[in-house]
XYZ file of C-alpha atoms in Angstrom:
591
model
C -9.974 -30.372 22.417
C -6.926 -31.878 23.922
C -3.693 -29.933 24.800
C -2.104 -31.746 21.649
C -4.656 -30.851 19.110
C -4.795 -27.078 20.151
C -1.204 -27.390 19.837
C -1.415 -28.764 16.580
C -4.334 -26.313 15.587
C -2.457 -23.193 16.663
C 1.032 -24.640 15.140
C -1.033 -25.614 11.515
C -2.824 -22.204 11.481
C 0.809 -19.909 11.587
C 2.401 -22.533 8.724
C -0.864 -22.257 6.482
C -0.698 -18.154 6.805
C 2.435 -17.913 6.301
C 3.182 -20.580 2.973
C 0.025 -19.272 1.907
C 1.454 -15.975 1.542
C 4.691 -17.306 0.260
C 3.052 -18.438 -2.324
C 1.393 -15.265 -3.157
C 4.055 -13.387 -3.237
C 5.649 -16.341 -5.728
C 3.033 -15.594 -8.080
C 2.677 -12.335 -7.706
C -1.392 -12.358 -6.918
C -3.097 -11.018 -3.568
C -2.611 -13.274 -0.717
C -6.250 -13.195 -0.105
C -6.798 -15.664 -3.283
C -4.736 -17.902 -1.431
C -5.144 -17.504 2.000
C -9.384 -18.378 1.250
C -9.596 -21.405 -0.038
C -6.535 -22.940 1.953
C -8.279 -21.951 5.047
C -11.705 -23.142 3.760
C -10.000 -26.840 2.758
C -8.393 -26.858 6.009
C -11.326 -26.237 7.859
C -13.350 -28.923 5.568
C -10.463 -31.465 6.453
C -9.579 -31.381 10.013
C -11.730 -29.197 13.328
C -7.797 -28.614 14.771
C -7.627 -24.821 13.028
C -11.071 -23.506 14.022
C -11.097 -20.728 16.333
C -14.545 -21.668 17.671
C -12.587 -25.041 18.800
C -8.831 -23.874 19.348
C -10.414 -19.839 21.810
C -14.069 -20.525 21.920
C -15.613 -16.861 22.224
C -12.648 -14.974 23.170
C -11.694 -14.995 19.228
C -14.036 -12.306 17.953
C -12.022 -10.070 20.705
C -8.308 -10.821 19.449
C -10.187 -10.109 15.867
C -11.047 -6.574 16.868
C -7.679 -6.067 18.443
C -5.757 -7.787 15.496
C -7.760 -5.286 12.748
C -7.264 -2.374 14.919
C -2.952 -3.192 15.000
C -3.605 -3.413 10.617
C -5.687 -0.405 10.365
C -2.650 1.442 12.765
C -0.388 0.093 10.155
C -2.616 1.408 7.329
C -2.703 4.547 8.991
C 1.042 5.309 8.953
C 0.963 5.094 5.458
C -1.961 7.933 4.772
C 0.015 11.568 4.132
C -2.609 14.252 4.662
C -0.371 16.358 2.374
C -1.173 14.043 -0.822
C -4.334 14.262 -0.424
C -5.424 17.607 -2.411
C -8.702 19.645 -2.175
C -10.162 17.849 -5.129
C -8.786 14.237 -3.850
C -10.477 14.356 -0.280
C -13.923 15.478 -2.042
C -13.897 12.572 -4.254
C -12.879 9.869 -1.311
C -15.728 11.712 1.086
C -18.314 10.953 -1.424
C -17.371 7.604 -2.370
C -17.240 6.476 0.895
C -21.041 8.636 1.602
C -22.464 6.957 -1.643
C -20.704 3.947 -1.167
C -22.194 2.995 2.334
C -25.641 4.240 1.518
C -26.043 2.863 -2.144
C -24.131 -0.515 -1.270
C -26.845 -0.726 2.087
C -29.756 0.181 0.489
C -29.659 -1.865 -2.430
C -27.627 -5.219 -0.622
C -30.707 -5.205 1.433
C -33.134 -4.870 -0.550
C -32.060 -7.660 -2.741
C -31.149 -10.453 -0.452
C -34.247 -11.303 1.311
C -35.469 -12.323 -2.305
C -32.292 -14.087 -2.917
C -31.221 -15.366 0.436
C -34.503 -15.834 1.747
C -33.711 -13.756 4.911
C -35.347 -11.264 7.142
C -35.412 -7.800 6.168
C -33.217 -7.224 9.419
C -30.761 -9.996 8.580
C -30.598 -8.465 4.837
C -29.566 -4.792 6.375
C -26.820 -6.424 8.531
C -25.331 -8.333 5.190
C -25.927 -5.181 3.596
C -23.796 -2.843 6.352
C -20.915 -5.285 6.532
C -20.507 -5.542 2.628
C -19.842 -1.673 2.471
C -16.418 -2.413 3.550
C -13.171 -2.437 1.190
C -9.848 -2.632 2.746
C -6.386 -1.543 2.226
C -4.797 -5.026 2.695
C -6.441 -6.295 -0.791
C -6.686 -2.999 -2.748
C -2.832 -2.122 -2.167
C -1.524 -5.799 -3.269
C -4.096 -4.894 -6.384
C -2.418 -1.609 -7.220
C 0.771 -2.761 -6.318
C 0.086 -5.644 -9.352
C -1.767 -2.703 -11.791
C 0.703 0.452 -11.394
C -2.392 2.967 -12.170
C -1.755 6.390 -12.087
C -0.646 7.853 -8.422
C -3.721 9.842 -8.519
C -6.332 6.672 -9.524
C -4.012 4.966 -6.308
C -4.417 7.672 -4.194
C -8.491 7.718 -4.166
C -8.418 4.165 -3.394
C -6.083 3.189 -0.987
C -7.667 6.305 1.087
C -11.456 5.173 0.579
C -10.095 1.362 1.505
C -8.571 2.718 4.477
C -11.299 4.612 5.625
C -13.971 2.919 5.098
C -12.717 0.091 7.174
C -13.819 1.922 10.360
C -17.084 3.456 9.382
C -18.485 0.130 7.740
C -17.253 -1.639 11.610
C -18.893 1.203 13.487
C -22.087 1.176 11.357
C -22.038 -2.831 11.210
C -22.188 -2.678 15.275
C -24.621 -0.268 15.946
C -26.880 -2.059 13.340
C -25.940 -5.297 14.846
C -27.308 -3.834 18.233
C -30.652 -2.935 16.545
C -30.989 -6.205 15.159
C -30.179 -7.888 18.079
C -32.455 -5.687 20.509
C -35.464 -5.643 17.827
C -37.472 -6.900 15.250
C -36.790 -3.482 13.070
C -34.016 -0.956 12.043
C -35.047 2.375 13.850
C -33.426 4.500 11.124
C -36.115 7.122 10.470
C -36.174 8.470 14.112
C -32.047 9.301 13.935
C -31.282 7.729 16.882
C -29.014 5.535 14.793
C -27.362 8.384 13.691
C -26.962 9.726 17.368
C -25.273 6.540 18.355
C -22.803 6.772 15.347
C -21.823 10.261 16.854
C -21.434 8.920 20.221
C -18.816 5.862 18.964
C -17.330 8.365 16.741
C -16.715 10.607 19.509
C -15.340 7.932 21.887
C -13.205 6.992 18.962
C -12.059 10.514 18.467
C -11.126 10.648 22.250
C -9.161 7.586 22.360
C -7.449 8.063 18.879
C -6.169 11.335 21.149
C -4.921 9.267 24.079
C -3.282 7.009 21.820
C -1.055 9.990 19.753
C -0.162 11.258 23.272
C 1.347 8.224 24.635
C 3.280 7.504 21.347
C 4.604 11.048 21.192
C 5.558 10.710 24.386
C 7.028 6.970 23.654
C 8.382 8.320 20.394
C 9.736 11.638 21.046
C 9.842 12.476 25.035
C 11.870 9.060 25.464
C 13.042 8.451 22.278
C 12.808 5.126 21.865
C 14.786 3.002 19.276
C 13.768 0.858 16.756
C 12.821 -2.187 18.978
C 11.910 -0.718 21.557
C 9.997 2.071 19.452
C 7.894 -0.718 17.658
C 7.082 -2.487 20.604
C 5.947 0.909 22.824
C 3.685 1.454 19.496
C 1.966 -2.166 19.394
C 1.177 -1.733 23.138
C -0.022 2.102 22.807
C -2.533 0.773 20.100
C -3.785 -2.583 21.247
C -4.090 -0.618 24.847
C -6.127 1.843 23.611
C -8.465 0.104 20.786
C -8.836 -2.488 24.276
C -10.014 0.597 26.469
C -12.453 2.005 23.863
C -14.082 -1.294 22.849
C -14.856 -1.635 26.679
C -16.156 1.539 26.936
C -18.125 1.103 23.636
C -18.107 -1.197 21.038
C -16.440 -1.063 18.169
C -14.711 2.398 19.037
C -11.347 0.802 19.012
C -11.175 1.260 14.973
C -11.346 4.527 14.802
C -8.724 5.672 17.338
C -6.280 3.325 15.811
C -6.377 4.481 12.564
C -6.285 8.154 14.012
C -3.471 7.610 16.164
C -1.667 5.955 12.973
C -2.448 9.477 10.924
C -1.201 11.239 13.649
C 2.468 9.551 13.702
C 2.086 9.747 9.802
C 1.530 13.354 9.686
C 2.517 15.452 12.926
C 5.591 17.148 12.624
C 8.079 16.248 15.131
C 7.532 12.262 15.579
C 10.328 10.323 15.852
C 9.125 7.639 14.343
C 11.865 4.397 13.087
C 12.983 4.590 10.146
C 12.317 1.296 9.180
C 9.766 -1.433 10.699
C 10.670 -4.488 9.406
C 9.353 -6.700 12.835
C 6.005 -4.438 12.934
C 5.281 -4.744 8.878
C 6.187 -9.127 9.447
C 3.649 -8.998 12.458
C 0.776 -7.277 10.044
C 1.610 -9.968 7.807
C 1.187 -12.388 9.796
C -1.849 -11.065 11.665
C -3.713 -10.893 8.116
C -2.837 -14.415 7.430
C -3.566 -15.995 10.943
C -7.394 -14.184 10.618
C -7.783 -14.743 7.157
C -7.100 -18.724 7.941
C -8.766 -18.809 10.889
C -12.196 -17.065 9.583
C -12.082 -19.346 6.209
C -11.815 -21.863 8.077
C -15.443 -21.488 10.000
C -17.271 -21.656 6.443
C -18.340 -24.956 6.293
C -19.168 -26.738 2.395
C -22.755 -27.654 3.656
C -23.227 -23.592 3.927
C -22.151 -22.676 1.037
C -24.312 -24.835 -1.550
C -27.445 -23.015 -1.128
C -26.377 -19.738 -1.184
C -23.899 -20.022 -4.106
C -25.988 -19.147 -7.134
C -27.236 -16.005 -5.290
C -24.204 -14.960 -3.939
C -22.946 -14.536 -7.103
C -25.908 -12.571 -8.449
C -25.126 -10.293 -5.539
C -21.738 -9.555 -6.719
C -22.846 -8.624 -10.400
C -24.985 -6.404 -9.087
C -21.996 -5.021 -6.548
C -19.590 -4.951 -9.591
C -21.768 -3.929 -12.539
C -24.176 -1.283 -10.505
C -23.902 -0.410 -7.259
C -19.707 0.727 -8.093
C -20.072 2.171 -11.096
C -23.273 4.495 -10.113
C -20.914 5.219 -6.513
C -17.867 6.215 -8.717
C -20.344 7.878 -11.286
C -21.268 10.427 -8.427
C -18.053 10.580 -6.351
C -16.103 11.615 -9.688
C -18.743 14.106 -11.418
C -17.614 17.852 -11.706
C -13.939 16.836 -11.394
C -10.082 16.761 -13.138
C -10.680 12.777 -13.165
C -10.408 11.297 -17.001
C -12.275 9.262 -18.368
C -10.571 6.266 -17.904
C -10.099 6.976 -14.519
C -13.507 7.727 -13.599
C -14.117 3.944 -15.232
C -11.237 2.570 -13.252
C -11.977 3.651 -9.697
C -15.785 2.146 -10.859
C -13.973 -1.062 -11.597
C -12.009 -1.447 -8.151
C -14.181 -2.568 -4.774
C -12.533 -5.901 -3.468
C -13.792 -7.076 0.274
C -11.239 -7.694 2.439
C -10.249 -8.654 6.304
C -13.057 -6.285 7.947
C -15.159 -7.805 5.875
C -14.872 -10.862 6.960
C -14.139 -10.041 10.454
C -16.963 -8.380 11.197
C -19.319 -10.853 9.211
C -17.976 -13.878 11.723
C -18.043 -11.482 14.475
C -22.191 -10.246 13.853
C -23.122 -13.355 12.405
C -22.576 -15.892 15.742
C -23.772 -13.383 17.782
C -27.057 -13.276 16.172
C -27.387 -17.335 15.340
C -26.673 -17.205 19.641
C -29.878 -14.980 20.035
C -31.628 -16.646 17.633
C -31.971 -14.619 14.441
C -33.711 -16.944 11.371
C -31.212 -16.216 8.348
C -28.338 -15.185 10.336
C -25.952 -18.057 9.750
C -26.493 -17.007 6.092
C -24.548 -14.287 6.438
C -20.834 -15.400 6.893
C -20.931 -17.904 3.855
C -22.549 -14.756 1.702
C -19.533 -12.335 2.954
C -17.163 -15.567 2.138
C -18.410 -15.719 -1.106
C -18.482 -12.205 -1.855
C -14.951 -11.702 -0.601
C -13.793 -14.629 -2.990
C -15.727 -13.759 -5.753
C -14.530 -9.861 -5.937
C -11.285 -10.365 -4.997
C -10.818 -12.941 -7.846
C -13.155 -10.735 -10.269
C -10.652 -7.415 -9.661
C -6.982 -9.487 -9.331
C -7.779 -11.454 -12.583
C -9.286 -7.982 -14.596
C -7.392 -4.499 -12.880
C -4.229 -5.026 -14.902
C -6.195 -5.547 -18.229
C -8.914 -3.088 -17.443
C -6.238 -0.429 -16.602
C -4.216 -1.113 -19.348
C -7.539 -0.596 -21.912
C -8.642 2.450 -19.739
C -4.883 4.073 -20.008
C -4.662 4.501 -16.373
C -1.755 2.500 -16.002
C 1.908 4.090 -15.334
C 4.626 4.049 -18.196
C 7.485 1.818 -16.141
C 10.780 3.205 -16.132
C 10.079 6.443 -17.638
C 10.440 9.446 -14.574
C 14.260 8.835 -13.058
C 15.169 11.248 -9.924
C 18.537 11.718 -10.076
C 20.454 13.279 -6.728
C 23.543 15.658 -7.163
C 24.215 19.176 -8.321
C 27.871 19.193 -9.535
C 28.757 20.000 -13.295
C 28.664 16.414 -14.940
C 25.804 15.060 -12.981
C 23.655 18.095 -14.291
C 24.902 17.131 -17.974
C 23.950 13.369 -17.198
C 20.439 14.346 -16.357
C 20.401 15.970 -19.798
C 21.868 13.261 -21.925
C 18.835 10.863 -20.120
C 16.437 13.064 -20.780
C 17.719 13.385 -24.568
C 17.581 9.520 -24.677
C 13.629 9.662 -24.331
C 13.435 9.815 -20.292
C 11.949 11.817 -17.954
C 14.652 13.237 -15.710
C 13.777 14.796 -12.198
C 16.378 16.132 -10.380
C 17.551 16.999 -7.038
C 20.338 18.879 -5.304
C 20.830 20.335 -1.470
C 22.989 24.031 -2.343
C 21.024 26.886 -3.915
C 24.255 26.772 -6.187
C 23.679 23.229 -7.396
C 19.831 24.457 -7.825
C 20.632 26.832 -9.761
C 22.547 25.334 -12.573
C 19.858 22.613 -12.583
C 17.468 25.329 -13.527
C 20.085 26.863 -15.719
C 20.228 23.512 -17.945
C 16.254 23.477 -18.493
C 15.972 20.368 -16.061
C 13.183 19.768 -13.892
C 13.919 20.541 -10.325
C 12.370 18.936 -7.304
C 10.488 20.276 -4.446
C 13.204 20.922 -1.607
C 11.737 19.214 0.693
C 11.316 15.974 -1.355
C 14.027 13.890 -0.640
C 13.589 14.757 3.386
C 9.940 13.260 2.145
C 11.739 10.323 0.722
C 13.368 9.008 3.746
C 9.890 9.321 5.761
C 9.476 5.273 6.416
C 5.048 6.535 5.975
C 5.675 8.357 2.814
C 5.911 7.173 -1.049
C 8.049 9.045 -3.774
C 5.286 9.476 -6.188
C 5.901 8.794 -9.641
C 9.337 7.861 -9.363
C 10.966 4.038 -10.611
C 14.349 4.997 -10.327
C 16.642 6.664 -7.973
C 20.562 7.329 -8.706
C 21.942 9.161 -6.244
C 25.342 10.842 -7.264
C 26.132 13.883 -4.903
C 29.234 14.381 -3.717
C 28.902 13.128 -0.118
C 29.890 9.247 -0.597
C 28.300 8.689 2.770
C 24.979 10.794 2.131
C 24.651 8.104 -1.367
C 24.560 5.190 0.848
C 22.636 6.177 3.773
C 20.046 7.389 1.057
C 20.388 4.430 -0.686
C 19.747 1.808 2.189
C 16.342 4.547 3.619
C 15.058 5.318 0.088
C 14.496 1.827 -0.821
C 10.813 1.335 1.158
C 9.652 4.747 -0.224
C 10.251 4.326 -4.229
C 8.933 1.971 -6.601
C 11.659 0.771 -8.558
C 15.285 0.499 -7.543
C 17.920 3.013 -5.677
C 20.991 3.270 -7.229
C 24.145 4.856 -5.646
C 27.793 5.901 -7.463
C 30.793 4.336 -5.860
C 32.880 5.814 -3.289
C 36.789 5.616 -4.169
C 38.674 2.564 -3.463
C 40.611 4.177 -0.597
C 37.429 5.859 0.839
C 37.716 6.615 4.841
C 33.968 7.592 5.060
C 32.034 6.367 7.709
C 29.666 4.422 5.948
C 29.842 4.262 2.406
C 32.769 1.840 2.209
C 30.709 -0.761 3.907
C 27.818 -0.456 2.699
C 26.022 -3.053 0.418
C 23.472 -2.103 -2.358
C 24.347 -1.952 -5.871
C 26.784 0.061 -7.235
C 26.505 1.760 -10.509
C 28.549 1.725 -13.607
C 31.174 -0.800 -11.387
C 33.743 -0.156 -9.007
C 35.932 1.192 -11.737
C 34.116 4.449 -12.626
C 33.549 5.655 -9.283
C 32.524 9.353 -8.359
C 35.699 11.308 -8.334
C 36.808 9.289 -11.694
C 33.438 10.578 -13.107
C 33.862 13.664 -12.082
C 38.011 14.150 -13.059
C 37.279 12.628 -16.510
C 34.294 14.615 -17.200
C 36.429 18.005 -16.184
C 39.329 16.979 -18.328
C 36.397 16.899 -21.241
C 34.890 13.723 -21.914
C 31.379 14.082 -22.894
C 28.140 11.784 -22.240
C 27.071 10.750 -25.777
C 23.634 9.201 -26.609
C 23.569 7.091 -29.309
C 21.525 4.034 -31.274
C 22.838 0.375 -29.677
C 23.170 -0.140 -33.683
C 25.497 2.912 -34.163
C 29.214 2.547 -34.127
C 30.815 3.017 -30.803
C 33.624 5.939 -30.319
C 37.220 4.326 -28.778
C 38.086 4.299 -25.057
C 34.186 4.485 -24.112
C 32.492 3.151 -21.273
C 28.725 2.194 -21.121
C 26.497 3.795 -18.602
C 22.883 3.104 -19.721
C 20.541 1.106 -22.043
C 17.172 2.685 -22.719
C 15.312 -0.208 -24.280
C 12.753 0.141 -26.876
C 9.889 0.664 -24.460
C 11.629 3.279 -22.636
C 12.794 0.887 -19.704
C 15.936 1.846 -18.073
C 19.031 -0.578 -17.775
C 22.097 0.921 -15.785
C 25.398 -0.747 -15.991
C 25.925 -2.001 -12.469
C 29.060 -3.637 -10.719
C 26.661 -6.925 -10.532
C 24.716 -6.782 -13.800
C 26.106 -5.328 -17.420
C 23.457 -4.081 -19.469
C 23.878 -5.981 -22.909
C 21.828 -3.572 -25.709
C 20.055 -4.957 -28.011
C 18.550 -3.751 -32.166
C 16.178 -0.826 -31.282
C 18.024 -0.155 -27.709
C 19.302 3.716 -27.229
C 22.698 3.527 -25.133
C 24.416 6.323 -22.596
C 28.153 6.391 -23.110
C 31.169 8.317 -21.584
C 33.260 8.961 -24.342
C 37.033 9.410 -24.347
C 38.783 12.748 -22.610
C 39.874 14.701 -25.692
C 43.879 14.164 -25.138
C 42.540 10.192 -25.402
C 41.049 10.915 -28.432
C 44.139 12.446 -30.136
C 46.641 10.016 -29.120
């Protein structure tokens, strides 16, 4: 290729990831539904955005480093402390049964469909055990199942990432180096403990260089993000040199390390590493899509999609059967996890990766298997996006929205707030910092939060569980808008902060954006004087007549949603709406 068309390859391949994504996120459906078949049609059209063409064989080894900088990513996001006794055993045997049952039966089905060797079957079947957080999350994200049901999956899709690459390498090697799988005589299973323990070793090396980037030297934000890029492409490089595939598994340990050692200093917000993920899953996804040629995919279409019934409708219901016996999992969420098993970037990595390296060698039935991972990628992400919401929403897995509000503050009306929402049909968590302010939270009957939960809140890695709503009302002005600016990564819905007075000399609140509730007219000390010369919150039917010299506060619609009067948006309540009021101060009231 000339230096114009590799210019024009490398320029085309960054503006189809990232509209591609745009798009997505326009619609609201995974980017991987996108990102496919553009990459596919560009790669049908023009030879400018194929990575064979634009880095010859160097690209399978900025793959391996570009999954090992998502799986890092994916990492930061696991908190060992979520994951209960009863959690862990159900994600250990899903991913146990999943490898083994998906293996097994994947290849011992597709040299009858495919028409491939036994040996070329176990590969397919070894690099289709593989899930992935970057399709389940945008999945869950969509659905809103129960944190639980989320939990299990986002941990098996993370997980299994690495084991399905390690196990897809070594059997790679013994397809490559023989004319049989030598499973029976464990050696297999000796190499697996030898990459694990290479993987183990450099997942070590990597948390001690970013503690030491992290804490020792305290590093900021920039500088921070880039000292953590280097420590984990540096060290998923060394490992794959010293053994394949190794490189995995210490970036995803060195990301559960930051996530969960006490002590890292880790930036509170990522915004340039979370783009670069982004971008890295768009760049692969287009540039692997784009190696699938139309003339592959004809004849293995029809089979390809027998495969994934028998993926969707066996293999992950009997997995999720067995992972979930003997447990606290319902019903419906026993049938959910079985419904949930999209392929995703390893997938497909590893499936362009293993497959040229065995049509190089030689292999009959090995350039079969990249258009059979394309297909089953496709096909399952399509399948789950177009059925989770529906199927969750049958199986009563998915979460109420706007039920469970956290609301932060201890003082006297903010207490009696909490108890007018929870009147109005909510489910009120609150929050406060003084064992005073705890105490007359327990005192009403309210539901207190763990102390350290709002120090959990502000972890960039962590997730307030449970939680669409955040109004933060104590009586720091600038605690309410720091919160308010950290909390918003970590919570589902929206963070909502009570205005500081207009003559405020705080350090930050004055200046700080975000919305404000109830307007800039009932601010927190006007809250607070009003409600201690007397006036009550009232909860009443939108329908009902209002009391004089009120002011609106909250809507609870019909379906429970929450509406807060805002200095940018009113809340307008409507027939079968409940509203929060502040009535009049009793010497208002008489006059």
């Amino acid at each position: 290729m000339t230096d114009d068309e590799i210019l024009l390859g490398l320029a085309l391949t960054v503006v189809l990831a990232t509209g591609s994504q745009i798009l997505a996120g326009k619609l609201r459906v995974p980017a991987l539904i996108i990102l496919l078949p553009v990459g596919f049609a560009a790669g049908a059209v023009t030879d400018v955005v194929r990575p064979d063409k634009l880095l010859g064989p160097d690209f399978s080894n900025l793959v391996s480093l570009s999954v090992a900088v998502i799986l890092y990513d994916a990492g930061l996001g696991l908190d060992l402390r979520k994951l209960a006794h009863h959690t862990r055993g159900i994600v250990g045997r899903l991913l146990l049964y999943g490898v083994l049952l998906t293996f097994f039966v994947t290849g011992t089905v597709a040299p009858a469909m495919f028409g491939m060797p036994l040996r070329v079957a176990a590969m397919l079947g070894m690099i289709l055990v593989v899930s992935g957080p970057t399709v389940v999350g945008p999945i869950l994200d969509f659905v809103r199942p129960s944190d639980k049901v989320r939990r299990i999956l986002i941990w098996e899709g993370t997980l299994t990432d690495p084991i399905g690459a390690i196990l897809g390498a070594l059997t790679f090697h013994a397809v490559a180096s023989s004319h049989r799988i030598d499973i029976g005589r464990g050696y297999q299973l000796g190499q697996f403990a030898i990459s694990l323990a290479f993987g183990l070793v450099g997942g070590a090396v990597g948390t001690a260089l970013l503690w030491f980037a992290l804490r020792t030297l305290r590093l900021g934000e920039t500088l921070g993000t880039l000292a953590q890029l280097a420590v984990v492409i540096g060290v998923s490089a060394g490992c794959d040199i010293l053994r394949d595939d190794t490189g995995l598994i210490a970036a995803i340990l060195a990301g559960l390390a930051a996530a969960n050692i006490r002590g890292f200093d880790m930036p509170s917000r990522r915004p340039f590493f979370e783009t670069l993920v982004q971008l890295i899953i768009g760049l692969l996804f287009i540039s692997i899509s784009s190696t699938v040629t139309p003339a592959s995919l004809v004849p293995v279409l029809l089979p390809a999609l027998g495969l994934i019934a028998i993926l969707v409708l066996v293999v992950r219901p009997l997995v999720a059967l067995g992972a979930a016996a003997h447990t606290d999992l319902s019903r419906g969420e026993r049938a959910f996890v079985g419904w949930m098993h999209p392929r995703g970037i390893v997938a497909a990595a590893t499936a362009s990766a293993f497959s040229s390296g065995l049509v190089e060698r030689g292999v009959a039935g090995a350039a079969k298997i990249l258009p059979v991972t394309f297909l089953v990628i496709v096909g399952t992400v399509l399948l789950y996006a177009l059925t989770a919401a529906p199927m969750a929403r049958r199986l009563g897995v998915v979460k109420e929205e706007g039920r469970r509000v956290l609301l932060v503050g201890g003082e006297p009306w903010v207490v009696d707030l909490g108890r007018a929402l929870r009147s109005a049909g909510l489910d009120v968590l609150m929050w406060a910092g003084l064992d005073e302010e705890r105490e007359r939270i327990k005192g009403a009957g309210m539901d207190l939060a763990k102390g350290e939960l709002l120090a959990t809140a502000i972890n960039p890695g962590a997730r307030v569980e449970g939680v669409t709503a955040v109004f933060l009302a104590t009586d720091d002005d600038d605690f309410n808008a720091l919160a308010s600016i950290v909390m918003q990564d970590t919570v589902e819905g929206p963070v909502y902060r009570v205005g500081p007075p207009h003559d405020s000399h705080g350090v930050v609140a004055p200046y700080t954006g975000g919305d404000i509730l109830f307007g800039r007219s009932l601010v927190r000390h006007v809250l607070a004087e009003r409600y201690g010369r007397g006036a009550r919150f009232i909860v009443q039917p939108a329908t009902a007549p209002l009391p004089q010299e009120h002011d609106t506060l909250f809507v609870v619609r019909a379906d429970h949603r929450l509406d807060p009067v805002t200095e940018r948006k009113p809340a307008t309540p409507q027939k079968g709406d409940t509203v929060v009021l502040l009535g009049p101060t009793p010497t208002a009231a008489g006059q």
